[in-house]
GROMACS .gro file of C-alpha atoms in nm:
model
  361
    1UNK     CA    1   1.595   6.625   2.001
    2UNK     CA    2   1.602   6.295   2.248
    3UNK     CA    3   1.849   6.059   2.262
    4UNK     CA    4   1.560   5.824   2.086
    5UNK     CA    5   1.435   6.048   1.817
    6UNK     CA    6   1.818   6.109   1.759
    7UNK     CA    7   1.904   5.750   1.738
    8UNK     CA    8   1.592   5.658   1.501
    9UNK     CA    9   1.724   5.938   1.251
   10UNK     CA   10   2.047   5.830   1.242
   11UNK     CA   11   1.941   5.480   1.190
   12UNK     CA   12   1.751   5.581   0.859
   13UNK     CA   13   2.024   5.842   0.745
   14UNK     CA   14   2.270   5.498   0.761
   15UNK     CA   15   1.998   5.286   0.599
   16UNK     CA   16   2.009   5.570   0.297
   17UNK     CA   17   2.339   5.593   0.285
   18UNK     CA   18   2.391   5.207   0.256
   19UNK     CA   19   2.149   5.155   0.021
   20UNK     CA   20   2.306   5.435  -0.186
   21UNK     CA   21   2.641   5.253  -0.148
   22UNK     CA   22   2.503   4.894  -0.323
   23UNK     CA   23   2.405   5.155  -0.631
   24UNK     CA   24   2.780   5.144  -0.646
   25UNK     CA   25   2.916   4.806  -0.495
   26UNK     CA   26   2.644   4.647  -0.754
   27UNK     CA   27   2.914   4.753  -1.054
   28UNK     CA   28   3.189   4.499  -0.957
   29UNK     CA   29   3.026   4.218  -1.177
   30UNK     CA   30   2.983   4.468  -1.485
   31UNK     CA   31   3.341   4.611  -1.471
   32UNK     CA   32   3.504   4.359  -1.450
   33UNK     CA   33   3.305   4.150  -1.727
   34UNK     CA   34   3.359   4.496  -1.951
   35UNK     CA   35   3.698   4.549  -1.849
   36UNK     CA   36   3.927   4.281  -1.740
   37UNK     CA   37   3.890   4.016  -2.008
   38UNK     CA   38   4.208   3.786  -2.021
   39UNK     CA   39   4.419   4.037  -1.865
   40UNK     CA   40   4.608   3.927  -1.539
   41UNK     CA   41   4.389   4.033  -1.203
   42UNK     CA   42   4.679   4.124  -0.984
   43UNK     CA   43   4.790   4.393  -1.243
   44UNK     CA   44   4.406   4.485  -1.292
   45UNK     CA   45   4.369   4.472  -0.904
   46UNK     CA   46   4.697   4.742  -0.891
   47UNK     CA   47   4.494   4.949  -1.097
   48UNK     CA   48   4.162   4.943  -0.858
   49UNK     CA   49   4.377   5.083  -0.625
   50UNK     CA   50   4.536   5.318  -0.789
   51UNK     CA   51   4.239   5.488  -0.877
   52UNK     CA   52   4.018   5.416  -0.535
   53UNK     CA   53   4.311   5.498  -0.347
   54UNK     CA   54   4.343   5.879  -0.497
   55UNK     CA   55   3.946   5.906  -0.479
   56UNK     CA   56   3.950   5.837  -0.137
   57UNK     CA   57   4.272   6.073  -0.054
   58UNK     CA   58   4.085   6.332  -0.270
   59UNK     CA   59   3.727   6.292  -0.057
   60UNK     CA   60   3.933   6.305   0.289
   61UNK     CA   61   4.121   6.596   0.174
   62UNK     CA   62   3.782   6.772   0.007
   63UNK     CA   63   3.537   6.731   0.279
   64UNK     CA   64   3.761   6.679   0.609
   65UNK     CA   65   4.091   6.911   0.506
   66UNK     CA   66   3.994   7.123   0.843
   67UNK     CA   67   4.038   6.820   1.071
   68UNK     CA   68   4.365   6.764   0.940
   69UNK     CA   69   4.463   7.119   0.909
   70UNK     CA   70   4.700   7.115   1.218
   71UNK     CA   71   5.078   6.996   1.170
   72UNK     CA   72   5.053   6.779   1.456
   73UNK     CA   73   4.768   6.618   1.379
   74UNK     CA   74   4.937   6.580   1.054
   75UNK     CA   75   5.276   6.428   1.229
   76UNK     CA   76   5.051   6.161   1.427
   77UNK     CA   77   4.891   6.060   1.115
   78UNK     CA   78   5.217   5.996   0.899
   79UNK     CA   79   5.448   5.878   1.156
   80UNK     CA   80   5.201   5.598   1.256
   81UNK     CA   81   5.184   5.502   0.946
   82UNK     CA   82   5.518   5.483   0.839
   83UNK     CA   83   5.547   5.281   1.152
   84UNK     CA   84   5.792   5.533   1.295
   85UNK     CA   85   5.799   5.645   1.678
   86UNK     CA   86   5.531   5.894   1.768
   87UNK     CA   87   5.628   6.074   2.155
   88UNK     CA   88   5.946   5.811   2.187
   89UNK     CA   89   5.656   5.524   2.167
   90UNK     CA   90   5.606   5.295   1.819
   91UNK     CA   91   5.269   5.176   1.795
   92UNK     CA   92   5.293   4.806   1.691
   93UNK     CA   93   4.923   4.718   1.722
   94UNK     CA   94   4.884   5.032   1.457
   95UNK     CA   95   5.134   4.872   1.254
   96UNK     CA   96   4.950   4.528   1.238
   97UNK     CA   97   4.629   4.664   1.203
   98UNK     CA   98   4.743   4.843   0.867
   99UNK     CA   99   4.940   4.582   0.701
  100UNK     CA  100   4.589   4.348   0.796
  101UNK     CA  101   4.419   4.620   0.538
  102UNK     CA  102   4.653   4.617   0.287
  103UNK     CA  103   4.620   4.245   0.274
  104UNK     CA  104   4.255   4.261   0.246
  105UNK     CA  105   4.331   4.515  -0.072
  106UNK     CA  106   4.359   4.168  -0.257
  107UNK     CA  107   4.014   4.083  -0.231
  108UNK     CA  108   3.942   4.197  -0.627
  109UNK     CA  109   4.196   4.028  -0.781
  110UNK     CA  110   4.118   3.715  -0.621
  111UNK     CA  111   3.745   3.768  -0.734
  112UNK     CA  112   3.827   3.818  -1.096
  113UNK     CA  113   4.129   3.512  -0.984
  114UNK     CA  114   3.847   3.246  -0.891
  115UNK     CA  115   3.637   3.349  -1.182
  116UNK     CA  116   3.875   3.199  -1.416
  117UNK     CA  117   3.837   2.861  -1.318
  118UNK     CA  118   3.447   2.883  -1.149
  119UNK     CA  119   3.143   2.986  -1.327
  120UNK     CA  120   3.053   3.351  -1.204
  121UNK     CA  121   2.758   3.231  -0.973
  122UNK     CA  122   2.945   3.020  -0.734
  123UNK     CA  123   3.229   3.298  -0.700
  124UNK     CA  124   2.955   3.572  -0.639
  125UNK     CA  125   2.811   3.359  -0.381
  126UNK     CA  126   3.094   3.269  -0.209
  127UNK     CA  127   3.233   3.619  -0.196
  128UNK     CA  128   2.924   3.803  -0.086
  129UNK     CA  129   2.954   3.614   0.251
  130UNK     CA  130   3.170   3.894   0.370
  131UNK     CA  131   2.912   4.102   0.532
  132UNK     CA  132   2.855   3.800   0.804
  133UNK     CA  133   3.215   3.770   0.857
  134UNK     CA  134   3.252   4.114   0.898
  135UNK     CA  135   2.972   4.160   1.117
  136UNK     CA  136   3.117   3.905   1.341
  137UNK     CA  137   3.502   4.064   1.321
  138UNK     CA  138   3.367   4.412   1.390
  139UNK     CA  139   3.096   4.363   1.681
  140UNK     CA  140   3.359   4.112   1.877
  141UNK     CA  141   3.578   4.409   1.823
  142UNK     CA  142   3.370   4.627   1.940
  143UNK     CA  143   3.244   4.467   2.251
  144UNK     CA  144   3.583   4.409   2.465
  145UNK     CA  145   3.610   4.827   2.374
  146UNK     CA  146   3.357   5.118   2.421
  147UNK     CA  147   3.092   4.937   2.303
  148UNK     CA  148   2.987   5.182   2.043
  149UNK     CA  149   2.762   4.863   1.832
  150UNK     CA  150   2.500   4.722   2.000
  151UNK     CA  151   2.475   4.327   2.001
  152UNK     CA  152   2.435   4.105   1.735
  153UNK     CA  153   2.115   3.929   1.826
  154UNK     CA  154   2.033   3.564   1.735
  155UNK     CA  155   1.699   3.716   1.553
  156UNK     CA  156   1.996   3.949   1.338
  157UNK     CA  157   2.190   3.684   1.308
  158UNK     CA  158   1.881   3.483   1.131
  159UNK     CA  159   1.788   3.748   0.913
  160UNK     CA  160   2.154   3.813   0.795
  161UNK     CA  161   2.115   3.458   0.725
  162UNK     CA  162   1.798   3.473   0.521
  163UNK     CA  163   1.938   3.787   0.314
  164UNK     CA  164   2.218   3.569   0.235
  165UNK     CA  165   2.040   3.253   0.103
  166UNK     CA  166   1.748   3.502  -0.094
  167UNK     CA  167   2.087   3.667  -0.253
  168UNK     CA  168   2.261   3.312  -0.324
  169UNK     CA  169   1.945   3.204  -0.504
  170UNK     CA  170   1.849   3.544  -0.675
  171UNK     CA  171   2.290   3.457  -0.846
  172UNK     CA  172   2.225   3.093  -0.895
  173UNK     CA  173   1.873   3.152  -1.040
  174UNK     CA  174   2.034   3.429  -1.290
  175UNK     CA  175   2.360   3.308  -1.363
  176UNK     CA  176   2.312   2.890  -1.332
  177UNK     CA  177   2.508   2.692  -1.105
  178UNK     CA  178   2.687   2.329  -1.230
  179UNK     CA  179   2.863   2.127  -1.000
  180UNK     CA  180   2.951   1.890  -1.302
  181UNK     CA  181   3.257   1.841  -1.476
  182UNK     CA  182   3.593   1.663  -1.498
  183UNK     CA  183   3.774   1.976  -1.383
  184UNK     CA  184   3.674   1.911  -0.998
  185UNK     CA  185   4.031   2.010  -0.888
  186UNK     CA  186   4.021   2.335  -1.063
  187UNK     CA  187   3.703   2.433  -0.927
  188UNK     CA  188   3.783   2.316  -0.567
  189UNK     CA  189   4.091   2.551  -0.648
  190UNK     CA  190   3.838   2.856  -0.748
  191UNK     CA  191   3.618   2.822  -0.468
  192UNK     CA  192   3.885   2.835  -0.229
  193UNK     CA  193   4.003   3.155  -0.409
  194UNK     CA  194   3.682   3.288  -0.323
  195UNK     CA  195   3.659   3.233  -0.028
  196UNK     CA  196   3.975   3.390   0.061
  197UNK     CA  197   3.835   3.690  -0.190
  198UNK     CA  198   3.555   3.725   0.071
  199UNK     CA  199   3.754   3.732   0.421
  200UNK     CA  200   3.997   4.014   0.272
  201UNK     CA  201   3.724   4.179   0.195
  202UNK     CA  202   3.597   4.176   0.537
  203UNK     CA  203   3.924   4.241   0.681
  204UNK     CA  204   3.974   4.491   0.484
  205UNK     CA  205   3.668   4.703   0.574
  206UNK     CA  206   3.665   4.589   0.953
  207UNK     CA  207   4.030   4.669   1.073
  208UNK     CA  208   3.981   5.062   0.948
  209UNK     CA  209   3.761   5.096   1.237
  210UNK     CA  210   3.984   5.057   1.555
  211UNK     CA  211   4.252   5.185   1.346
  212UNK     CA  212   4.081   5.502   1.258
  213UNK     CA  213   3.931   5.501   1.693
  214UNK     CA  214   4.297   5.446   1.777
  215UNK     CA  215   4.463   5.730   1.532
  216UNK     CA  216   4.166   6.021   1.658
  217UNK     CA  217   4.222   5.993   2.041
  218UNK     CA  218   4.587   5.983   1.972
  219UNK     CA  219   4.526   6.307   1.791
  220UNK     CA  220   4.267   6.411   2.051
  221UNK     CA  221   4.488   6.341   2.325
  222UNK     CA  222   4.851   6.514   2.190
  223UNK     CA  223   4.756   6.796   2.028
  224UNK     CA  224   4.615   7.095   2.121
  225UNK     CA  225   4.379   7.116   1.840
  226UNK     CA  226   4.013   6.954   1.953
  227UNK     CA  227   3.788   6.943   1.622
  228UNK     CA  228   3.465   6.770   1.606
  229UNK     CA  229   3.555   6.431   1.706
  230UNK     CA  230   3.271   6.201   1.481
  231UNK     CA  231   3.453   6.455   1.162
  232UNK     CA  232   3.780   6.334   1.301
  233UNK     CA  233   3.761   6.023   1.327
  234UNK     CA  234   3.554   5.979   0.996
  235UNK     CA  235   3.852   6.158   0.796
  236UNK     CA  236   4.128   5.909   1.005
  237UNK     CA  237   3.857   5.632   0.853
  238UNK     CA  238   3.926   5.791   0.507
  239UNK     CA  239   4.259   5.807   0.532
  240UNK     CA  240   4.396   5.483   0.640
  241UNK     CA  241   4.143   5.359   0.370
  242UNK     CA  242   4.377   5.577   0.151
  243UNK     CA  243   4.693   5.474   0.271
  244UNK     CA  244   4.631   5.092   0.287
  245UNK     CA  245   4.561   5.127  -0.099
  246UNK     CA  246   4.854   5.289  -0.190
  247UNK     CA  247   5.079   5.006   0.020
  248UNK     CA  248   4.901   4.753  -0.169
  249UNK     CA  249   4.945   4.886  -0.537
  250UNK     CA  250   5.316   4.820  -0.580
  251UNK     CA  251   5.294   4.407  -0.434
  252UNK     CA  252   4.983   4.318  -0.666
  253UNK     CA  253   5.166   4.507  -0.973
  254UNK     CA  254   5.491   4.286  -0.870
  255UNK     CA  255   5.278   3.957  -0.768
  256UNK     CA  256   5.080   4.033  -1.203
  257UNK     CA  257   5.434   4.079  -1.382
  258UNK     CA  258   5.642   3.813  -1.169
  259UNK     CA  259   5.360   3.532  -1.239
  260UNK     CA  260   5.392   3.677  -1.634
  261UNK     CA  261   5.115   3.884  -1.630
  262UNK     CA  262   5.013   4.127  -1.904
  263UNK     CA  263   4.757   4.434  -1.888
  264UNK     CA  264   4.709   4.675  -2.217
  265UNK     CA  265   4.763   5.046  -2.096
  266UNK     CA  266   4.399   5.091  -2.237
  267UNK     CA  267   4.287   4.811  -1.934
  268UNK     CA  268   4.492   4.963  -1.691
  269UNK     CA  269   4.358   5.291  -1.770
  270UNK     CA  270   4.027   5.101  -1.712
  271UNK     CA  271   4.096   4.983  -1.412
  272UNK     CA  272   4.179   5.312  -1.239
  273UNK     CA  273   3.859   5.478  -1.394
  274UNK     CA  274   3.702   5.139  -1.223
  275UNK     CA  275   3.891   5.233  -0.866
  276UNK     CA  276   3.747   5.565  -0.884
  277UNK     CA  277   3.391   5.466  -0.900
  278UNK     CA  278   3.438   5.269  -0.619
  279UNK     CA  279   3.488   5.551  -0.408
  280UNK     CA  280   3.165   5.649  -0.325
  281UNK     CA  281   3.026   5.353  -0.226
  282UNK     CA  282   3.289   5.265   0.010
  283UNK     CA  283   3.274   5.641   0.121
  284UNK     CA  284   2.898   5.591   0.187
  285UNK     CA  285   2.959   5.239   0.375
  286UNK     CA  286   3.210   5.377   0.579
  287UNK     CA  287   2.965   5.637   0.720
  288UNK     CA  288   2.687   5.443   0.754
  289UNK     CA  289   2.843   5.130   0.979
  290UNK     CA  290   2.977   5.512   1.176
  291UNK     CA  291   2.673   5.649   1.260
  292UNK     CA  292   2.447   5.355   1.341
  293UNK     CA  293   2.473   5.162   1.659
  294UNK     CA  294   2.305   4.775   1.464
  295UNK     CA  295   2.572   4.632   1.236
  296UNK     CA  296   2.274   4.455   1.077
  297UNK     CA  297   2.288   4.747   0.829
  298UNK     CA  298   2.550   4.588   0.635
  299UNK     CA  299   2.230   4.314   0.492
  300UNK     CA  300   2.216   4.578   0.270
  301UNK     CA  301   2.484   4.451   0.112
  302UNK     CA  302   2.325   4.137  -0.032
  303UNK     CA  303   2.130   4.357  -0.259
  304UNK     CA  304   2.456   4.398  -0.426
  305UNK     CA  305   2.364   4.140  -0.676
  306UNK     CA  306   2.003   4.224  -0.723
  307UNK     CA  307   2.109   4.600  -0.858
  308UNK     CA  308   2.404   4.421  -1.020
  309UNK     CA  309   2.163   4.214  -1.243
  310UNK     CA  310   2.036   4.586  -1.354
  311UNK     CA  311   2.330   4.694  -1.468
  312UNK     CA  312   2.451   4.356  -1.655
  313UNK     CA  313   2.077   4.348  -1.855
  314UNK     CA  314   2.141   4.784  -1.946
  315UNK     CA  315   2.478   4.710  -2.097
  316UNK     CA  316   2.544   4.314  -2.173
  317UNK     CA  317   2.319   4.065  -2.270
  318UNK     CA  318   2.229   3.785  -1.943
  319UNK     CA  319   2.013   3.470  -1.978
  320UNK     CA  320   1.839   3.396  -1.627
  321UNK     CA  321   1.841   3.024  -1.548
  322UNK     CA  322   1.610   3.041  -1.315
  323UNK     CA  323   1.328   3.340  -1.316
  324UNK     CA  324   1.164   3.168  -1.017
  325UNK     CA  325   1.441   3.185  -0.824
  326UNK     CA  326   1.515   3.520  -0.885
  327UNK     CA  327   1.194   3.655  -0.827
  328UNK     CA  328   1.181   3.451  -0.479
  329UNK     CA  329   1.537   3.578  -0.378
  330UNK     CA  330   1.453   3.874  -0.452
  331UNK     CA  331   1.187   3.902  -0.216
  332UNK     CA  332   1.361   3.780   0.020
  333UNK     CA  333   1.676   3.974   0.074
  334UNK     CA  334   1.367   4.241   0.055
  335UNK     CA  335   1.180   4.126   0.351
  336UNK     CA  336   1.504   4.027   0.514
  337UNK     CA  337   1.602   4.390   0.548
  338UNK     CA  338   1.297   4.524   0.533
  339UNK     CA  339   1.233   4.314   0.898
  340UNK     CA  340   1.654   4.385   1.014
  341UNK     CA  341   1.646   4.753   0.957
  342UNK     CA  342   1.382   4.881   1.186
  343UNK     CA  343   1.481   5.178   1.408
  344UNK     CA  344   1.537   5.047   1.753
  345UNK     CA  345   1.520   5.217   2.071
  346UNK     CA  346   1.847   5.230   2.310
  347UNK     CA  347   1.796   4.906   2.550
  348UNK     CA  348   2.026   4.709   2.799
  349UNK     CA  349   2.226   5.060   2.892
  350UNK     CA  350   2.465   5.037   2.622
  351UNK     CA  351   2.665   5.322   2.469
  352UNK     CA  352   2.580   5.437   2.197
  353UNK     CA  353   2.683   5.721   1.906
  354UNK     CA  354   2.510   6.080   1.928
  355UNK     CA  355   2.544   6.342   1.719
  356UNK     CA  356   2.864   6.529   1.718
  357UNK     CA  357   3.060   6.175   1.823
  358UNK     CA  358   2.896   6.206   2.169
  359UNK     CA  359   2.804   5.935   2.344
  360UNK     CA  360   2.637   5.871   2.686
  361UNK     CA  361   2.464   5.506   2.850
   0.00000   0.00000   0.00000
């Protein structure tokens, strides 16, 4: 198999599994309307991660257990983590790079945060922006490094921007959106909220990457254990995912009860069963933004909302504001990806991902 039939296979296996991921990101809305009711979001949010956190601990240690198998593969991994000295040397940029994650492990409870003070539409909208930011975090990343992504064109960078305004109007034409109202403060205050909801969620899925590039050469490089290196640095991908989760569990359950929060055991029991199916879509996302050299991938995500309205019709009751447009943003986060996530062949002699981790100009 070429280099170009390789590439075009890969391209479609990350277009599968991204698409496969939305079935999952798509449940956010429903859970949370189902789940969370009055109950404080920090203390909810604590219980996302206690749940997606095990999941993804459980899927690294199911599916990538020989990667890790070595003891000094197993020393790297821990003692960067714990921010302890690895070879007489204390990686600092490690350090930063986690803590940056388990900030972003906020994201959720400032969703369901902004909610309470901003109709549902406006919040959606405003926190499905993340794929753009990440996008733009991740490929400026990527380019001062190995160059694994390849550029972000001004044509991807128009039809990222057309998936975004077809998903804004397929939320505002199902949900409503009212700008009217005495309470202009408080909704100023929601927006802002998610906002913020949408860049942790961007940090949190874009500083995994070096992280995880950083953790297998360091592996790589000081042991004498050489396993497949795409496996490797998948499972390091799957495991600071892991361990950013569990740092952020104890501050959001301190933030929910120190700001008087309450949370039934019943809806905290919810919320972990919540975390858990979580997991595979952010399993599935994670290997997809791997194995494809065009970030433009993650349009995908602005389906998110188009499934979601599936889910909220099976098991709650929705009025659609607007049918037109929902139809007509429909179509067009359609087309949008439909037009950004055509195989391309390798141009302007840039690296790129093979199989096996491999990669050659």
């Amino acid at each position: 198999m070429d280099g170009h039939t390789g590439a075009k296979r890969r391209h479609r296996q990350a277009v599968a599994l991204m698409a496969t991921a939305v079935m999952f990101f798509s449940t956010n809305a429903l859970f949370i309307k189902l789940t969370l009711g009055d109950n404080d979001a920090f203390l909810y949010n604590g219980g996302i991660w206690v749940g997606m956190s095990l999941g993804l601990g459980f899927a690294a240690w199911l599916f990538y257990r020989p990667a890790f198998s070595d003891p000094d593969t197993r020393r790297v991994l821990f003692r960067r983590v714990a921010g302890l000295k690895t070879d007489g040397v204390r990686r600092w940029d490690l350090i930063g790079l986690l803590w940056l994650g388990v900030f972003g492990r906020f994201a959720v409870a400032f969703f369901a945060w902004a909610t309470q003070y901003v109709e549902a539409a406006t919040v959606s909208v405003l926190h499905y922006t993340w794929p753009v930011i990440f996008i733009l975090g991740l490929s400026r990343w990527d380019r001062s490094k190995r160059r694994r992504y390849r550029r972000v064109t001004g044509f991807s960078w128009t039809g990222l921007g057309l998936a975004f305004v077809g998903m804004s109007a397929v939320v505002i034409g199902t949900l409503g959106f009212d700008l009217s109202g005495a309470d202009l403060l408080e909704r100023v205050f929601g927006m802002v909220l998610a906002v913020i909801s949408a860049l942790l969620l961007a940090c949190n899925t874009a500083v995994g990457y070096p992280m995880s590039e950083s953790l297998s050469s360091e592996i790589t490089e000081k042991t004498d254990v050489h396993p497949d290196e795409h496996r490797l640095e998948f499972g390091c991908l799957l495991f600071v995912g892991c361990a950013s989760g569990l740092l952020a569990i104890v501050p959001n359950l301190v933030i929910g009860w120190a700001g008087g929060g309450q949370i039934t055991l019943a809806t905290f029991g919810w919320a972990v069963a919540v975390g858990l199916t979580f997991v595979p879509g952010g399993v599935l996302a994670r290997k997809a933004v791997l194995i494809t050299p065009d970030l433009a991938v993650n349009a995908l995500a602005y389906a998110s909302p188009v499934v979601g309205l599936v889910w909220l019709g099976l098991f709650t009751e929705i009025v659609v504001a607007r049918l037109d447009l929902l139809v007509a943003g429909s179509l067009l986060v359609a087309v949008a990806n439909v037009l950004l996530n055509r195989p391309r062949a390798e141009a302007d002699g840039e690296m790129l991902p093979l199989d096996g981790g491999q990669r050659r100009t």
